[in-house]
Amino acid sequence: MISIKQVTKNFKEVVAVNNLSIDIGSGIVGLVGQNGAGKSTLLRLISGVLYPSDGVITINGKEALSKEAKRDVFFLPDNPYALLRSNVKDVVDLYSNFYKIDIECFNRLLAKFKLPLNRRVTNFSKGMKRQLFVALALSIQVPILLLDEAFDGLDPLAMDVIKEEIINLNSEGKTIVISSHNISALERLVDRFIILYKGVLRSDGSNEHLGENFLKYQGVFNNPLSEKQLLLLGIKVVSFKKVGSIYNFVVLDQELLEQKINEAYAPVLLERIPIDPDEVITLEMLLATKEDQNNG
């Protein structure tokens, strides 16, 4: 169990994580948000790489900064470290000084990726480096894995291999936290999504309930419609645009929503349409921005 209690992390005037409280148990968790949302900072705080400015993080009851807690966690950053002239074997030798590695698992993943074993890692492409270090991370025998942008730069085949291995690890009862700005890469993989905005928790829920508070509509009206008109009906508008004669808008779910619109504006067409998973982050950010403006 990862327990985060009222944690804040400041970098001079920048608040990267802001009074965050959340618990993370076993399972696969997607940590998502736009660039600068605080995802990487939070993973570094959990792994003990960074000290919180305020608040406490514990790993199975032990302070995250303690040696005991750090033994249970492996953090794979977006740009992992390798010695200057090292090849694949050198990388494994380096990390084996600190962690127990399942070499059979590692070699199996390397074979699937077909990585050149004797080439210097510094000469690998971004995708090859990512394949190497994700394979290493998934082979390290710890109960908690923190993967920062694990799928960044990977081709679809490599992503499928890694997702399959993550699912296998999940059956062992591990905690796997994967940060990403791309929800679609995590869809149908994670059990739970945590969405951050400017270091603040925006949403926390299961995959099935992701974005369930948003409703997206398209409509055609005899008379012009504006966002202000929907607001006057007491409807909270998240996004609003018109393309040709068709209006597209996303609103927060509320009772009698469609009835209010039908009675006030008698649309020629009003239908609810699905929301793409990647839209959820954007919608959360738009809503948070509007709330900031209203509070300001």
PDB file of C-alpha atoms in Angstrom:
ATOM      1  CA  MET A   1       0.000   0.000   0.000  1.00  0.00           C
ATOM      2  CA  ILE A   2       1.218   3.458  -0.961  1.00  0.00           C
ATOM      3  CA  SER A   3      -0.230   6.092   1.371  1.00  0.00           C
ATOM      4  CA  ILE A   4       0.064   9.759   0.392  1.00  0.00           C
ATOM      5  CA  LYS A   5      -1.140  12.195   3.039  1.00  0.00           C
ATOM      6  CA  GLN A   6      -1.407  15.963   2.408  1.00  0.00           C
ATOM      7  CA  VAL A   7       1.763  15.978   0.315  1.00  0.00           C
ATOM      8  CA  THR A   8       3.063  19.162  -1.271  1.00  0.00           C
ATOM      9  CA  LYS A   9       6.240  19.607  -3.313  1.00  0.00           C
ATOM     10  CA  ASN A  10       7.529  23.076  -4.143  1.00  0.00           C
ATOM     11  CA  PHE A  11      10.292  24.048  -6.550  1.00  0.00           C
ATOM     12  CA  LYS A  12      10.840  27.677  -5.553  1.00  0.00           C
ATOM     13  CA  GLU A  13       7.669  29.461  -6.751  1.00  0.00           C
ATOM     14  CA  VAL A  14       6.302  26.402  -8.577  1.00  0.00           C
ATOM     15  CA  VAL A  15       3.959  24.038  -6.719  1.00  0.00           C
ATOM     16  CA  ALA A  16       4.403  20.703  -8.526  1.00  0.00           C
ATOM     17  CA  VAL A  17       2.238  18.665  -6.128  1.00  0.00           C
ATOM     18  CA  ASN A  18      -0.368  20.486  -4.061  1.00  0.00           C
ATOM     19  CA  ASN A  19      -1.742  19.045  -0.794  1.00  0.00           C
ATOM     20  CA  LEU A  20      -2.359  15.632  -2.348  1.00  0.00           C
ATOM     21  CA  SER A  21      -3.894  12.773  -0.357  1.00  0.00           C
ATOM     22  CA  ILE A  22      -4.491   9.385  -1.955  1.00  0.00           C
ATOM     23  CA  ASP A  23      -3.950   5.682  -1.273  1.00  0.00           C
ATOM     24  CA  ILE A  24      -2.764   3.224  -3.922  1.00  0.00           C
ATOM     25  CA  GLY A  25      -3.074  -0.519  -3.358  1.00  0.00           C
ATOM     26  CA  SER A  26      -2.254  -3.507  -5.539  1.00  0.00           C
ATOM     27  CA  GLY A  27      -3.282  -3.442  -9.196  1.00  0.00           C
ATOM     28  CA  ILE A  28      -2.477  -1.437 -12.313  1.00  0.00           C
ATOM     29  CA  VAL A  29      -2.958   2.317 -11.934  1.00  0.00           C
ATOM     30  CA  GLY A  30      -2.816   4.927 -14.693  1.00  0.00           C
ATOM     31  CA  LEU A  31      -1.462   8.294 -13.548  1.00  0.00           C
ATOM     32  CA  VAL A  32      -2.477  10.785 -16.223  1.00  0.00           C
ATOM     33  CA  GLY A  33      -2.505  14.497 -16.899  1.00  0.00           C
ATOM     34  CA  GLN A  34      -1.037  17.079 -19.236  1.00  0.00           C
ATOM     35  CA  ASN A  35       2.656  17.969 -19.225  1.00  0.00           C
ATOM     36  CA  GLY A  36       3.432  19.789 -15.991  1.00  0.00           C
ATOM     37  CA  ALA A  37       0.543  18.190 -14.087  1.00  0.00           C
ATOM     38  CA  GLY A  38       2.923  16.749 -11.459  1.00  0.00           C
ATOM     39  CA  LYS A  39       2.989  13.096 -12.583  1.00  0.00           C
ATOM     40  CA  SER A  40       6.766  12.647 -12.666  1.00  0.00           C
ATOM     41  CA  THR A  41       7.227  14.615  -9.460  1.00  0.00           C
ATOM     42  CA  LEU A  42       4.708  12.402  -7.668  1.00  0.00           C
ATOM     43  CA  LEU A  43       6.475   9.219  -8.815  1.00  0.00           C
ATOM     44  CA  ARG A  44       9.802  10.628  -7.620  1.00  0.00           C
ATOM     45  CA  LEU A  45       8.248  11.456  -4.260  1.00  0.00           C
ATOM     46  CA  ILE A  46       6.824   7.940  -3.884  1.00  0.00           C
ATOM     47  CA  SER A  47      10.171   6.373  -4.789  1.00  0.00           C
ATOM     48  CA  GLY A  48      12.054   8.574  -2.341  1.00  0.00           C
ATOM     49  CA  VAL A  49      14.089  10.334  -5.049  1.00  0.00           C
ATOM     50  CA  LEU A  50      12.560  13.654  -3.926  1.00  0.00           C
ATOM     51  CA  TYR A  51      11.667  14.887  -0.467  1.00  0.00           C
ATOM     52  CA  PRO A  52       8.183  16.330   0.052  1.00  0.00           C
ATOM     53  CA  SER A  53       8.013  19.961   1.122  1.00  0.00           C
ATOM     54  CA  ASP A  54       5.125  18.979   3.364  1.00  0.00           C
ATOM     55  CA  GLY A  55       3.121  15.863   4.163  1.00  0.00           C
ATOM     56  CA  VAL A  56       4.069  12.189   4.466  1.00  0.00           C
ATOM     57  CA  ILE A  57       4.325   9.244   2.064  1.00  0.00           C
ATOM     58  CA  THR A  58       4.544   5.698   3.406  1.00  0.00           C
ATOM     59  CA  ILE A  59       5.136   2.375   1.668  1.00  0.00           C
ATOM     60  CA  ASN A  60       3.527  -0.482   3.582  1.00  0.00           C
ATOM     61  CA  GLY A  61       3.696   1.633   6.719  1.00  0.00           C
ATOM     62  CA  LYS A  62       7.347   2.703   6.248  1.00  0.00           C
ATOM     63  CA  GLU A  63       8.379   6.224   5.300  1.00  0.00           C
ATOM     64  CA  ALA A  64       9.108   6.406   1.578  1.00  0.00           C
ATOM     65  CA  LEU A  65      12.499   7.960   2.300  1.00  0.00           C
ATOM     66  CA  SER A  66      13.619   4.971   4.415  1.00  0.00           C
ATOM     67  CA  LYS A  67      15.903   2.232   3.088  1.00  0.00           C
ATOM     68  CA  GLU A  68      13.281  -0.368   3.990  1.00  0.00           C
ATOM     69  CA  ALA A  69      10.653   1.296   1.810  1.00  0.00           C
ATOM     70  CA  LYS A  70      13.020   1.906  -1.104  1.00  0.00           C
ATOM     71  CA  ARG A  71      13.811  -1.825  -1.278  1.00  0.00           C
ATOM     72  CA  ASP A  72      10.167  -2.450  -2.206  1.00  0.00           C
ATOM     73  CA  VAL A  73      10.045   0.107  -5.040  1.00  0.00           C
ATOM     74  CA  PHE A  74      11.579   0.396  -8.489  1.00  0.00           C
ATOM     75  CA  PHE A  75      11.146   3.707 -10.312  1.00  0.00           C
ATOM     76  CA  LEU A  76      11.771   3.891 -14.054  1.00  0.00           C
ATOM     77  CA  PRO A  77      12.179   7.563 -15.022  1.00  0.00           C
ATOM     78  CA  ASP A  78      11.470   8.981 -18.462  1.00  0.00           C
ATOM     79  CA  ASN A  79      15.220   9.178 -19.144  1.00  0.00           C
ATOM     80  CA  PRO A  80      16.880   6.278 -17.269  1.00  0.00           C
ATOM     81  CA  TYR A  81      20.594   6.164 -16.543  1.00  0.00           C
ATOM     82  CA  ALA A  82      23.153   3.987 -18.320  1.00  0.00           C
ATOM     83  CA  LEU A  83      26.952   4.169 -18.183  1.00  0.00           C
ATOM     84  CA  LEU A  84      28.484   5.943 -21.158  1.00  0.00           C
ATOM     85  CA  ARG A  85      29.937   2.936 -23.028  1.00  0.00           C
ATOM     86  CA  SER A  86      27.640   0.259 -21.645  1.00  0.00           C
ATOM     87  CA  ASN A  87      25.878  -2.450 -23.623  1.00  0.00           C
ATOM     88  CA  VAL A  88      22.802  -4.441 -22.526  1.00  0.00           C
ATOM     89  CA  LYS A  89      24.797  -6.782 -20.262  1.00  0.00           C
ATOM     90  CA  ASP A  90      26.521  -3.814 -18.595  1.00  0.00           C
ATOM     91  CA  VAL A  91      23.130  -2.237 -17.847  1.00  0.00           C
ATOM     92  CA  VAL A  92      21.876  -5.441 -16.225  1.00  0.00           C
ATOM     93  CA  ASP A  93      25.092  -5.812 -14.213  1.00  0.00           C
ATOM     94  CA  LEU A  94      24.753  -2.241 -12.946  1.00  0.00           C
ATOM     95  CA  TYR A  95      21.157  -2.614 -11.770  1.00  0.00           C
ATOM     96  CA  SER A  96      21.748  -6.081 -10.323  1.00  0.00           C
ATOM     97  CA  ASN A  97      23.929  -4.417  -7.671  1.00  0.00           C
ATOM     98  CA  PHE A  98      20.761  -2.883  -6.221  1.00  0.00           C
ATOM     99  CA  TYR A  99      17.886  -5.201  -7.186  1.00  0.00           C
ATOM    100  CA  LYS A 100      17.150  -8.862  -7.718  1.00  0.00           C
ATOM    101  CA  ILE A 101      16.461  -9.396 -11.425  1.00  0.00           C
ATOM    102  CA  ASP A 102      14.540 -12.231 -13.045  1.00  0.00           C
ATOM    103  CA  ILE A 103      17.071 -12.887 -15.831  1.00  0.00           C
ATOM    104  CA  GLU A 104      14.840 -15.449 -17.528  1.00  0.00           C
ATOM    105  CA  CYS A 105      12.055 -12.881 -17.830  1.00  0.00           C
ATOM    106  CA  PHE A 106      14.483 -10.202 -19.003  1.00  0.00           C
ATOM    107  CA  ASN A 107      16.010 -12.418 -21.705  1.00  0.00           C
ATOM    108  CA  ARG A 108      12.562 -13.489 -22.884  1.00  0.00           C
ATOM    109  CA  LEU A 109      11.518  -9.848 -23.351  1.00  0.00           C
ATOM    110  CA  LEU A 110      14.806  -8.978 -25.061  1.00  0.00           C
ATOM    111  CA  ALA A 111      14.261 -11.805 -27.533  1.00  0.00           C
ATOM    112  CA  LYS A 112      10.808 -10.466 -28.374  1.00  0.00           C
ATOM    113  CA  PHE A 113      12.206  -6.962 -28.922  1.00  0.00           C
ATOM    114  CA  LYS A 114      15.233  -8.275 -30.901  1.00  0.00           C
ATOM    115  CA  LEU A 115      17.562  -5.724 -29.374  1.00  0.00           C
ATOM    116  CA  PRO A 116      21.270  -5.797 -30.371  1.00  0.00           C
ATOM    117  CA  LEU A 117      23.029  -7.047 -27.235  1.00  0.00           C
ATOM    118  CA  ASN A 118      26.533  -5.782 -28.039  1.00  0.00           C
ATOM    119  CA  ARG A 119      25.701  -2.299 -29.329  1.00  0.00           C
ATOM    120  CA  ARG A 120      26.261   0.598 -26.950  1.00  0.00           C
ATOM    121  CA  VAL A 121      23.028   1.696 -25.306  1.00  0.00           C
ATOM    122  CA  THR A 122      23.910   5.327 -25.998  1.00  0.00           C
ATOM    123  CA  ASN A 123      23.582   4.475 -29.717  1.00  0.00           C
ATOM    124  CA  PHE A 124      20.089   3.000 -29.298  1.00  0.00           C
ATOM    125  CA  SER A 125      17.113   4.876 -30.694  1.00  0.00           C
ATOM    126  CA  LYS A 126      14.622   6.330 -28.201  1.00  0.00           C
ATOM    127  CA  GLY A 127      12.257   3.410 -28.791  1.00  0.00           C
ATOM    128  CA  MET A 128      15.017   0.811 -28.330  1.00  0.00           C
ATOM    129  CA  LYS A 129      16.136   2.427 -25.069  1.00  0.00           C
ATOM    130  CA  ARG A 130      12.572   2.433 -23.842  1.00  0.00           C
ATOM    131  CA  GLN A 131      12.177  -1.266 -24.734  1.00  0.00           C
ATOM    132  CA  LEU A 132      15.396  -2.134 -22.898  1.00  0.00           C
ATOM    133  CA  PHE A 133      14.598  -0.280 -19.696  1.00  0.00           C
ATOM    134  CA  VAL A 134      10.944  -1.304 -19.548  1.00  0.00           C
ATOM    135  CA  ALA A 135      12.064  -4.928 -20.007  1.00  0.00           C
ATOM    136  CA  LEU A 136      14.504  -4.401 -17.155  1.00  0.00           C
ATOM    137  CA  ALA A 137      11.866  -2.768 -14.930  1.00  0.00           C
ATOM    138  CA  LEU A 138       9.390  -5.595 -15.499  1.00  0.00           C
ATOM    139  CA  SER A 139      12.103  -8.111 -14.601  1.00  0.00           C
ATOM    140  CA  ILE A 140      13.077  -6.480 -11.304  1.00  0.00           C
ATOM    141  CA  GLN A 141      11.556  -8.367  -8.406  1.00  0.00           C
ATOM    142  CA  VAL A 142       9.925  -5.748  -6.216  1.00  0.00           C
ATOM    143  CA  PRO A 143       6.273  -5.409  -5.137  1.00  0.00           C
ATOM    144  CA  ILE A 144       5.908  -1.846  -6.463  1.00  0.00           C
ATOM    145  CA  LEU A 145       6.790  -0.635  -9.967  1.00  0.00           C
ATOM    146  CA  LEU A 146       6.602   3.039 -10.935  1.00  0.00           C
ATOM    147  CA  LEU A 147       6.864   3.574 -14.701  1.00  0.00           C
ATOM    148  CA  ASP A 148       7.150   7.140 -15.996  1.00  0.00           C
ATOM    149  CA  GLU A 149       5.841   7.440 -19.580  1.00  0.00           C
ATOM    150  CA  ALA A 150       6.411   3.706 -20.102  1.00  0.00           C
ATOM    151  CA  PHE A 151       4.923   3.652 -23.607  1.00  0.00           C
ATOM    152  CA  ASP A 152       6.529   6.822 -24.942  1.00  0.00           C
ATOM    153  CA  GLY A 153       8.284   6.159 -28.266  1.00  0.00           C
ATOM    154  CA  LEU A 154       7.169   2.527 -28.554  1.00  0.00           C
ATOM    155  CA  ASP A 155       5.652   0.945 -31.636  1.00  0.00           C
ATOM    156  CA  PRO A 156       2.306  -0.915 -31.303  1.00  0.00           C
ATOM    157  CA  LEU A 157       3.915  -4.389 -31.296  1.00  0.00           C
ATOM    158  CA  ALA A 158       6.287  -3.486 -28.457  1.00  0.00           C
ATOM    159  CA  MET A 159       3.398  -1.939 -26.525  1.00  0.00           C
ATOM    160  CA  ASP A 160       1.411  -5.165 -26.837  1.00  0.00           C
ATOM    161  CA  VAL A 161       4.343  -7.227 -25.500  1.00  0.00           C
ATOM    162  CA  ILE A 162       4.781  -4.907 -22.519  1.00  0.00           C
ATOM    163  CA  LYS A 163       1.069  -4.757 -21.741  1.00  0.00           C
ATOM    164  CA  GLU A 164       0.879  -8.554 -21.725  1.00  0.00           C
ATOM    165  CA  GLU A 165       3.794  -8.730 -19.280  1.00  0.00           C
ATOM    166  CA  ILE A 166       2.257  -6.066 -17.036  1.00  0.00           C
ATOM    167  CA  ILE A 167      -0.992  -8.050 -16.892  1.00  0.00           C
ATOM    168  CA  ASN A 168       0.995 -11.152 -15.913  1.00  0.00           C
ATOM    169  CA  LEU A 169       2.751  -9.231 -13.138  1.00  0.00           C
ATOM    170  CA  ASN A 170      -0.577  -7.901 -11.910  1.00  0.00           C
ATOM    171  CA  SER A 171      -1.724 -11.484 -11.281  1.00  0.00           C
ATOM    172  CA  GLU A 172       1.131 -11.712  -8.748  1.00  0.00           C
ATOM    173  CA  GLY A 173      -0.467  -8.975  -6.637  1.00  0.00           C
ATOM    174  CA  LYS A 174       2.013  -6.221  -7.473  1.00  0.00           C
ATOM    175  CA  THR A 175       1.334  -2.486  -7.530  1.00  0.00           C
ATOM    176  CA  ILE A 176       2.139  -0.997 -10.929  1.00  0.00           C
ATOM    177  CA  VAL A 177       1.729   2.755 -11.470  1.00  0.00           C
ATOM    178  CA  ILE A 178       2.144   3.963 -15.058  1.00  0.00           C
ATOM    179  CA  SER A 179       2.233   7.677 -15.823  1.00  0.00           C
ATOM    180  CA  SER A 180       1.163   8.977 -19.210  1.00  0.00           C
ATOM    181  CA  HIS A 181      -0.398  11.977 -20.938  1.00  0.00           C
ATOM    182  CA  ASN A 182      -2.140   9.487 -23.249  1.00  0.00           C
ATOM    183  CA  ILE A 183      -5.199   7.735 -21.830  1.00  0.00           C
ATOM    184  CA  SER A 184      -5.735   5.573 -24.910  1.00  0.00           C
ATOM    185  CA  ALA A 185      -2.368   3.865 -24.321  1.00  0.00           C
ATOM    186  CA  LEU A 186      -3.619   2.758 -20.899  1.00  0.00           C
ATOM    187  CA  GLU A 187      -7.214   1.985 -21.812  1.00  0.00           C
ATOM    188  CA  ARG A 188      -8.225  -1.640 -21.130  1.00  0.00           C
ATOM    189  CA  LEU A 189      -4.959  -2.129 -19.211  1.00  0.00           C
ATOM    190  CA  VAL A 190      -5.340  -0.250 -15.952  1.00  0.00           C
ATOM    191  CA  ASP A 191      -7.842  -0.893 -13.167  1.00  0.00           C
ATOM    192  CA  ARG A 192      -7.896   2.720 -12.044  1.00  0.00           C
ATOM    193  CA  PHE A 193      -7.151   6.179 -13.386  1.00  0.00           C
ATOM    194  CA  ILE A 194      -5.751   9.038 -11.308  1.00  0.00           C
ATOM    195  CA  ILE A 195      -5.891  12.386 -13.135  1.00  0.00           C
ATOM    196  CA  LEU A 196      -3.759  15.313 -11.947  1.00  0.00           C
ATOM    197  CA  TYR A 197      -4.043  18.992 -12.826  1.00  0.00           C
ATOM    198  CA  LYS A 198      -1.372  21.422 -11.581  1.00  0.00           C
ATOM    199  CA  GLY A 199      -0.467  18.942  -8.855  1.00  0.00           C
ATOM    200  CA  VAL A 200      -4.049  18.607  -7.639  1.00  0.00           C
ATOM    201  CA  LEU A 201      -6.189  15.478  -7.821  1.00  0.00           C
ATOM    202  CA  ARG A 202      -8.886  16.001 -10.464  1.00  0.00           C
ATOM    203  CA  SER A 203     -10.318  12.518 -10.793  1.00  0.00           C
ATOM    204  CA  ASP A 204      -9.821   9.106  -9.244  1.00  0.00           C
ATOM    205  CA  GLY A 205     -11.835   6.130 -10.388  1.00  0.00           C
ATOM    206  CA  SER A 206     -12.019   2.843 -12.206  1.00  0.00           C
ATOM    207  CA  ASN A 207     -11.579   2.470 -15.945  1.00  0.00           C
ATOM    208  CA  GLU A 208     -15.293   1.792 -16.373  1.00  0.00           C
ATOM    209  CA  HIS A 209     -16.278   5.099 -14.758  1.00  0.00           C
ATOM    210  CA  LEU A 210     -13.689   7.286 -16.492  1.00  0.00           C
ATOM    211  CA  GLY A 211     -15.255  10.576 -17.516  1.00  0.00           C
ATOM    212  CA  GLU A 212     -18.750   9.512 -16.502  1.00  0.00           C
ATOM    213  CA  ASN A 213     -19.578  13.015 -15.215  1.00  0.00           C
ATOM    214  CA  PHE A 214     -19.216  14.416 -18.758  1.00  0.00           C
ATOM    215  CA  LEU A 215     -21.967  14.244 -21.384  1.00  0.00           C
ATOM    216  CA  LYS A 216     -21.240  15.078 -25.022  1.00  0.00           C
ATOM    217  CA  TYR A 217     -23.963  16.189 -27.431  1.00  0.00           C
ATOM    218  CA  GLN A 218     -24.337  17.210 -31.026  1.00  0.00           C
ATOM    219  CA  GLY A 219     -27.357  19.175 -32.119  1.00  0.00           C
ATOM    220  CA  VAL A 220     -29.023  21.257 -34.793  1.00  0.00           C
ATOM    221  CA  PHE A 221     -31.183  24.243 -33.794  1.00  0.00           C
ATOM    222  CA  ASN A 222     -33.572  26.489 -35.735  1.00  0.00           C
ATOM    223  CA  ASN A 223     -32.159  29.543 -33.972  1.00  0.00           C
ATOM    224  CA  PRO A 224     -28.534  30.284 -33.023  1.00  0.00           C
ATOM    225  CA  LEU A 225     -27.383  28.748 -29.737  1.00  0.00           C
ATOM    226  CA  SER A 226     -24.612  30.022 -27.481  1.00  0.00           C
ATOM    227  CA  GLU A 227     -22.744  28.747 -24.461  1.00  0.00           C
ATOM    228  CA  LYS A 228     -24.270  31.576 -22.445  1.00  0.00           C
ATOM    229  CA  GLN A 229     -27.790  30.348 -23.244  1.00  0.00           C
ATOM    230  CA  LEU A 230     -26.961  26.902 -21.852  1.00  0.00           C
ATOM    231  CA  LEU A 231     -25.454  28.513 -18.765  1.00  0.00           C
ATOM    232  CA  LEU A 232     -28.691  30.460 -18.225  1.00  0.00           C
ATOM    233  CA  LEU A 233     -30.497  27.106 -18.036  1.00  0.00           C
ATOM    234  CA  GLY A 234     -28.225  26.190 -15.138  1.00  0.00           C
ATOM    235  CA  ILE A 235     -26.179  23.809 -17.295  1.00  0.00           C
ATOM    236  CA  LYS A 236     -22.447  23.716 -16.598  1.00  0.00           C
ATOM    237  CA  VAL A 237     -20.705  23.825 -19.981  1.00  0.00           C
ATOM    238  CA  VAL A 238     -17.218  22.317 -20.296  1.00  0.00           C
ATOM    239  CA  SER A 239     -16.679  22.863 -24.038  1.00  0.00           C
ATOM    240  CA  PHE A 240     -18.778  24.434 -26.789  1.00  0.00           C
ATOM    241  CA  LYS A 241     -18.196  24.818 -30.525  1.00  0.00           C
ATOM    242  CA  LYS A 242     -20.103  25.068 -33.804  1.00  0.00           C
ATOM    243  CA  VAL A 243     -19.025  23.445 -37.065  1.00  0.00           C
ATOM    244  CA  GLY A 244     -21.257  24.475 -39.944  1.00  0.00           C
ATOM    245  CA  SER A 245     -24.829  24.097 -38.736  1.00  0.00           C
ATOM    246  CA  ILE A 246     -23.949  21.483 -36.099  1.00  0.00           C
ATOM    247  CA  TYR A 247     -23.275  22.359 -32.477  1.00  0.00           C
ATOM    248  CA  ASN A 248     -20.995  20.160 -30.376  1.00  0.00           C
ATOM    249  CA  PHE A 249     -20.874  20.676 -26.632  1.00  0.00           C
ATOM    250  CA  VAL A 250     -19.825  18.827 -23.501  1.00  0.00           C
ATOM    251  CA  VAL A 251     -21.620  19.490 -20.231  1.00  0.00           C
ATOM    252  CA  LEU A 252     -21.617  18.116 -16.716  1.00  0.00           C
ATOM    253  CA  ASP A 253     -24.269  15.508 -16.069  1.00  0.00           C
ATOM    254  CA  GLN A 254     -27.348  16.776 -14.244  1.00  0.00           C
ATOM    255  CA  GLU A 255     -30.990  15.871 -13.749  1.00  0.00           C
ATOM    256  CA  LEU A 256     -33.449  16.739 -16.574  1.00  0.00           C
ATOM    257  CA  LEU A 257     -30.617  18.034 -18.771  1.00  0.00           C
ATOM    258  CA  GLU A 258     -32.110  17.090 -22.141  1.00  0.00           C
ATOM    259  CA  GLN A 259     -35.595  18.109 -21.057  1.00  0.00           C
ATOM    260  CA  LYS A 260     -34.349  21.627 -20.239  1.00  0.00           C
ATOM    261  CA  ILE A 261     -32.719  22.022 -23.654  1.00  0.00           C
ATOM    262  CA  ASN A 262     -35.713  20.591 -25.529  1.00  0.00           C
ATOM    263  CA  GLU A 263     -38.223  22.807 -23.738  1.00  0.00           C
ATOM    264  CA  ALA A 264     -36.154  25.988 -24.083  1.00  0.00           C
ATOM    265  CA  TYR A 265     -34.837  25.674 -27.645  1.00  0.00           C
ATOM    266  CA  ALA A 266     -36.781  22.849 -29.427  1.00  0.00           C
ATOM    267  CA  PRO A 267     -33.777  21.448 -31.302  1.00  0.00           C
ATOM    268  CA  VAL A 268     -34.212  19.862 -34.720  1.00  0.00           C
ATOM    269  CA  LEU A 269     -31.666  17.268 -33.561  1.00  0.00           C
ATOM    270  CA  LEU A 270     -30.157  16.574 -30.153  1.00  0.00           C
ATOM    271  CA  GLU A 271     -28.239  13.367 -29.610  1.00  0.00           C
ATOM    272  CA  ARG A 272     -25.698  12.166 -27.123  1.00  0.00           C
ATOM    273  CA  ILE A 273     -22.443  10.896 -28.611  1.00  0.00           C
ATOM    274  CA  PRO A 274     -19.570   8.937 -27.033  1.00  0.00           C
ATOM    275  CA  ILE A 275     -16.511  10.619 -25.597  1.00  0.00           C
ATOM    276  CA  ASP A 276     -13.120   9.392 -26.743  1.00  0.00           C
ATOM    277  CA  PRO A 277     -10.932   8.368 -23.766  1.00  0.00           C
ATOM    278  CA  ASP A 278      -8.226  10.854 -24.778  1.00  0.00           C
ATOM    279  CA  GLU A 279     -10.789  13.644 -24.546  1.00  0.00           C
ATOM    280  CA  VAL A 280     -11.276  13.030 -20.833  1.00  0.00           C
ATOM    281  CA  ILE A 281      -7.946  14.596 -19.856  1.00  0.00           C
ATOM    282  CA  THR A 282      -8.631  17.636 -22.040  1.00  0.00           C
ATOM    283  CA  LEU A 283     -12.115  17.998 -20.572  1.00  0.00           C
ATOM    284  CA  GLU A 284     -10.810  17.723 -17.019  1.00  0.00           C
ATOM    285  CA  MET A 285      -8.243  20.411 -17.806  1.00  0.00           C
ATOM    286  CA  LEU A 286     -10.846  22.687 -19.422  1.00  0.00           C
ATOM    287  CA  LEU A 287     -13.131  22.272 -16.420  1.00  0.00           C
ATOM    288  CA  ALA A 288     -10.287  22.926 -13.983  1.00  0.00           C
ATOM    289  CA  THR A 289      -9.250  26.046 -15.907  1.00  0.00           C
ATOM    290  CA  LYS A 290     -12.804  27.400 -15.816  1.00  0.00           C
ATOM    291  CA  GLU A 291     -13.022  26.713 -12.098  1.00  0.00           C
ATOM    292  CA  ASP A 292      -9.712  28.537 -11.586  1.00  0.00           C
ATOM    293  CA  GLN A 293     -11.056  31.524 -13.517  1.00  0.00           C
ATOM    294  CA  ASN A 294     -14.300  31.555 -11.554  1.00  0.00           C
ATOM    295  CA  ASN A 295     -12.445  31.305  -8.234  1.00  0.00           C
ATOM    296  CA  GLY A 296     -10.008  33.997  -9.317  1.00  0.00           C
TER     297      GLY A 296
END
